[in-house]
Amino acid sequence: KEKEITAYHETGHALVAKMLPNADPPHKISIVARGMALGYTKTLSEDRYMWARSKFNDELAALLGGRAAEELVFNEVTTGAQDDIKRATELARRMVTDFGMSDKLGPRTFGDKQELVFLGREISEQKDYGDKIANAIDEEVNSIIQKAHSTASKILTENKEKLIRIAQKLVAEETLEGDKLEALFSEPVPSPLPQATPAS
């Protein structure tokens, strides 16, 4: 059962990333455990020095694709998405507090961050805003994450047959990559047979 849930989880990440224009394209998905992770999805990422908000939003949706796939297929959530959710929350918070990417709070930063070099580059943050702003930051972070989760859920719902087919293939083969994975993404899903029209 865990293997099957992991297969849907990883396929969820990969399929959402594949369908969104600004997410890094998936190159390999595996349900062979590595360390604490039961599976993993590898993407082809480019070196970049500048990130756009649209890029962050698509990457967030791909991060939450695993959780969304579990919900869609099993109507249940597991602890498998813990690291994804933590990374998504950190990224959404940085979008708001470091990069000024919040429409509501505007182009400013929140929290005066100091690097404490003598403590091995530990970051210390001085809170330079009041409780009202702290609540607004939380609301914005929450809104960004909810939107990304909705995007992932919508993509997977619309492509459920493809999700199921790739996940089942992953259960059977344990690792899919390169051209083989690409072929599964682009393979058309057979449409249901047309219903016979009753004779009048």
CSV table of C-alpha atoms in Angstrom, one decimal:
chain,number,residue,atom,x,y,z
A,1,LYS,CA,0.0,0.0,0.0
A,2,GLU,CA,2.8,2.4,0.9
A,3,LYS,CA,4.5,1.7,-2.4
A,4,GLU,CA,1.3,2.5,-4.3
A,5,ILE,CA,0.7,5.7,-2.3
A,6,THR,CA,4.3,6.8,-3.0
A,7,ALA,CA,3.9,6.1,-6.7
A,8,TYR,CA,0.8,8.4,-6.9
A,9,HIS,CA,2.6,11.0,-4.8
A,10,GLU,CA,5.7,11.1,-7.0
A,11,THR,CA,3.6,11.0,-10.2
A,12,GLY,CA,1.5,13.9,-8.8
A,13,HIS,CA,4.7,16.0,-8.5
A,14,ALA,CA,5.9,15.1,-11.9
A,15,LEU,CA,2.5,15.5,-13.8
A,16,VAL,CA,1.9,19.0,-12.2
A,17,ALA,CA,5.4,20.1,-13.1
A,18,LYS,CA,5.0,18.8,-16.6
A,19,MET,CA,1.7,20.7,-17.2
A,20,LEU,CA,2.9,24.1,-15.9
A,21,PRO,CA,4.9,26.3,-18.2
A,22,ASN,CA,7.3,27.7,-15.6
A,23,ALA,CA,8.0,24.7,-13.5
A,24,ASP,CA,11.2,22.7,-14.1
A,25,PRO,CA,10.3,19.7,-16.3
A,26,PRO,CA,10.5,16.3,-14.6
A,27,HIS,CA,13.2,14.0,-15.8
A,28,LYS,CA,13.0,11.0,-13.5
A,29,ILE,CA,10.5,9.6,-10.9
A,30,SER,CA,11.3,6.7,-8.6
A,31,ILE,CA,9.8,4.8,-5.7
A,32,VAL,CA,13.1,3.3,-4.7
A,33,ALA,CA,13.6,4.6,-1.2
A,34,ARG,CA,16.5,6.9,-0.5
A,35,GLY,CA,17.3,7.7,3.1
A,36,MET,CA,14.1,8.8,4.8
A,37,ALA,CA,12.4,9.4,1.4
A,38,LEU,CA,10.2,6.6,0.1
A,39,GLY,CA,10.5,8.0,-3.4
A,40,TYR,CA,11.7,11.1,-5.4
A,41,THR,CA,11.1,13.2,-8.4
A,42,LYS,CA,14.1,14.7,-10.3
A,43,THR,CA,13.7,17.8,-12.5
A,44,LEU,CA,15.9,19.4,-15.1
A,45,SER,CA,16.7,22.7,-13.6
A,46,GLU,CA,18.6,25.6,-15.3
A,47,ASP,CA,21.1,27.8,-13.5
A,48,ARG,CA,19.4,31.1,-12.9
A,49,TYR,CA,20.1,34.2,-10.9
A,50,MET,CA,16.7,35.8,-11.2
A,51,TRP,CA,13.4,34.1,-10.3
A,52,ALA,CA,9.9,35.4,-11.4
A,53,ARG,CA,6.8,35.2,-9.3
A,54,SER,CA,5.2,33.0,-12.0
A,55,LYS,CA,8.1,30.6,-11.7
A,56,PHE,CA,7.7,30.4,-7.9
A,57,ASN,CA,3.9,29.8,-8.2
A,58,ASP,CA,4.4,26.9,-10.6
A,59,GLU,CA,7.1,25.4,-8.5
A,60,LEU,CA,4.9,25.6,-5.4
A,61,ALA,CA,2.0,23.9,-7.3
A,62,ALA,CA,4.5,21.1,-8.3
A,63,LEU,CA,5.7,20.8,-4.7
A,64,LEU,CA,2.1,20.3,-3.6
A,65,GLY,CA,1.3,17.9,-6.4
A,66,GLY,CA,2.2,14.9,-4.3
A,67,ARG,CA,-0.3,15.8,-1.5
A,68,ALA,CA,-3.0,16.7,-4.1
A,69,ALA,CA,-2.6,13.3,-5.8
A,70,GLU,CA,-3.0,11.4,-2.5
A,71,GLU,CA,-6.2,13.4,-1.8
A,72,LEU,CA,-7.6,12.8,-5.2
A,73,VAL,CA,-6.9,9.1,-5.5
A,74,PHE,CA,-7.1,7.8,-1.9
A,75,ASN,CA,-9.3,10.5,-0.4
A,76,GLU,CA,-6.8,10.6,2.4
A,77,VAL,CA,-3.6,12.5,3.4
A,78,THR,CA,-0.4,10.9,4.8
A,79,THR,CA,2.8,12.1,6.4
A,80,GLY,CA,4.6,11.6,3.0
A,81,ALA,CA,4.1,15.3,2.1
A,82,GLN,CA,5.7,16.7,5.3
A,83,ASP,CA,8.9,17.8,3.6
A,84,ASP,CA,7.0,19.2,0.6
A,85,ILE,CA,4.7,21.3,2.8
A,86,LYS,CA,7.6,22.6,4.8
A,87,ARG,CA,9.5,23.6,1.7
A,88,ALA,CA,6.4,25.2,0.2
A,89,THR,CA,5.7,27.2,3.3
A,90,GLU,CA,9.3,28.4,3.5
A,91,LEU,CA,9.2,29.5,-0.2
A,92,ALA,CA,5.8,31.2,0.1
A,93,ARG,CA,7.0,33.1,3.2
A,94,ARG,CA,10.2,34.2,1.4
A,95,MET,CA,8.1,35.4,-1.5
A,96,VAL,CA,6.2,37.7,0.9
A,97,THR,CA,9.0,38.7,3.4
A,98,ASP,CA,12.2,38.7,1.2
A,99,PHE,CA,11.1,39.3,-2.4
A,100,GLY,CA,8.2,41.8,-2.0
A,101,MET,CA,6.0,39.5,-4.1
A,102,SER,CA,2.8,40.2,-2.2
A,103,ASP,CA,0.1,42.3,-3.9
A,104,LYS,CA,-1.4,43.1,-0.5
A,105,LEU,CA,1.8,44.1,1.3
A,106,GLY,CA,3.6,45.6,-1.6
A,107,PRO,CA,7.3,45.8,-2.5
A,108,ARG,CA,9.0,45.7,0.8
A,109,THR,CA,10.9,43.3,3.0
A,110,PHE,CA,9.9,42.2,6.5
A,111,GLY,CA,12.3,41.0,9.2
A,112,ASP,CA,15.9,42.4,9.4
A,113,LYS,CA,18.0,39.3,8.8
A,114,GLN,CA,21.6,39.2,10.1
A,115,GLU,CA,24.1,36.5,9.4
A,116,LEU,CA,25.9,35.5,12.6
A,117,VAL,CA,29.1,34.4,11.0
A,118,PHE,CA,30.8,33.4,14.2
A,119,LEU,CA,28.0,30.9,14.8
A,120,GLY,CA,28.6,29.2,11.5
A,121,ARG,CA,26.5,31.4,9.2
A,122,GLU,CA,23.4,31.1,11.4
A,123,ILE,CA,20.6,33.6,10.4
A,124,SER,CA,19.2,35.8,13.1
A,125,GLU,CA,16.0,37.7,12.3
A,126,GLN,CA,15.0,40.9,14.1
A,127,LYS,CA,11.2,41.4,13.8
A,128,ASP,CA,10.8,44.9,12.4
A,129,TYR,CA,7.0,44.8,12.1
A,130,GLY,CA,4.0,44.7,14.4
A,131,ASP,CA,1.3,42.0,15.1
A,132,LYS,CA,-1.1,43.4,12.5
A,133,ILE,CA,1.6,43.0,9.8
A,134,ALA,CA,2.5,39.6,11.2
A,135,ASN,CA,-1.1,38.5,10.7
A,136,ALA,CA,-1.2,39.9,7.2
A,137,ILE,CA,2.1,38.0,6.3
A,138,ASP,CA,0.5,34.8,7.6
A,139,GLU,CA,-2.6,35.4,5.5
A,140,GLU,CA,-0.6,36.1,2.4
A,141,VAL,CA,1.6,33.0,2.9
A,142,ASN,CA,-1.6,31.0,3.4
A,143,SER,CA,-3.2,32.4,0.3
A,144,ILE,CA,-0.2,31.7,-1.9
A,145,ILE,CA,-0.1,28.0,-0.6
A,146,GLN,CA,-3.9,27.5,-1.0
A,147,LYS,CA,-3.7,28.8,-4.6
A,148,ALA,CA,-0.8,26.5,-5.5
A,149,HIS,CA,-2.7,23.5,-3.9
A,150,SER,CA,-5.8,24.4,-5.9
A,151,THR,CA,-3.8,24.6,-9.1
A,152,ALA,CA,-2.2,21.2,-8.5
A,153,SER,CA,-5.6,19.6,-7.6
A,154,LYS,CA,-7.2,21.1,-10.8
A,155,ILE,CA,-4.4,19.8,-13.0
A,156,LEU,CA,-4.6,16.3,-11.5
A,157,THR,CA,-8.4,16.1,-11.6
A,158,GLU,CA,-8.3,17.1,-15.3
A,159,ASN,CA,-5.6,14.5,-16.0
A,160,LYS,CA,-6.7,11.7,-13.6
A,161,GLU,CA,-6.5,8.9,-16.2
A,162,LYS,CA,-2.9,9.9,-17.0
A,163,LEU,CA,-2.0,10.1,-13.3
A,164,ILE,CA,-3.4,6.6,-12.7
A,165,ARG,CA,-1.7,5.1,-15.8
A,166,ILE,CA,1.8,6.6,-15.0
A,167,ALA,CA,1.5,5.7,-11.3
A,168,GLN,CA,0.6,2.1,-12.1
A,169,LYS,CA,3.5,1.9,-14.5
A,170,LEU,CA,5.7,3.3,-11.7
A,171,VAL,CA,4.5,0.6,-9.3
A,172,ALA,CA,5.4,-2.0,-11.8
A,173,GLU,CA,8.8,-0.6,-12.9
A,174,GLU,CA,9.9,1.4,-9.8
A,175,THR,CA,11.8,4.0,-11.8
A,176,LEU,CA,10.8,5.9,-15.0
A,177,GLU,CA,13.1,8.4,-16.6
A,178,GLY,CA,14.1,10.2,-19.8
A,179,ASP,CA,12.3,9.3,-23.1
A,180,LYS,CA,10.3,6.5,-21.4
A,181,LEU,CA,8.8,9.0,-18.9
A,182,GLU,CA,8.3,11.6,-21.7
A,183,ALA,CA,6.4,9.1,-23.8
A,184,LEU,CA,4.0,8.4,-20.9
A,185,PHE,CA,3.3,12.1,-20.5
A,186,SER,CA,2.6,12.6,-24.2
A,187,GLU,CA,0.7,9.4,-24.9
A,188,PRO,CA,-2.9,10.2,-25.5
A,189,VAL,CA,-5.4,8.8,-23.0
A,190,PRO,CA,-8.0,6.7,-24.7
A,191,SER,CA,-11.3,8.5,-24.7
A,192,PRO,CA,-14.3,6.6,-23.5
A,193,LEU,CA,-16.4,4.9,-26.2
A,194,PRO,CA,-19.2,7.0,-27.5
A,195,GLN,CA,-22.6,6.0,-26.1
A,196,ALA,CA,-25.0,4.4,-28.6
A,197,THR,CA,-27.9,6.7,-29.4
A,198,PRO,CA,-31.2,5.0,-28.9
A,199,ALA,CA,-33.1,4.5,-32.2
A,200,SER,CA,-36.0,6.9,-32.4
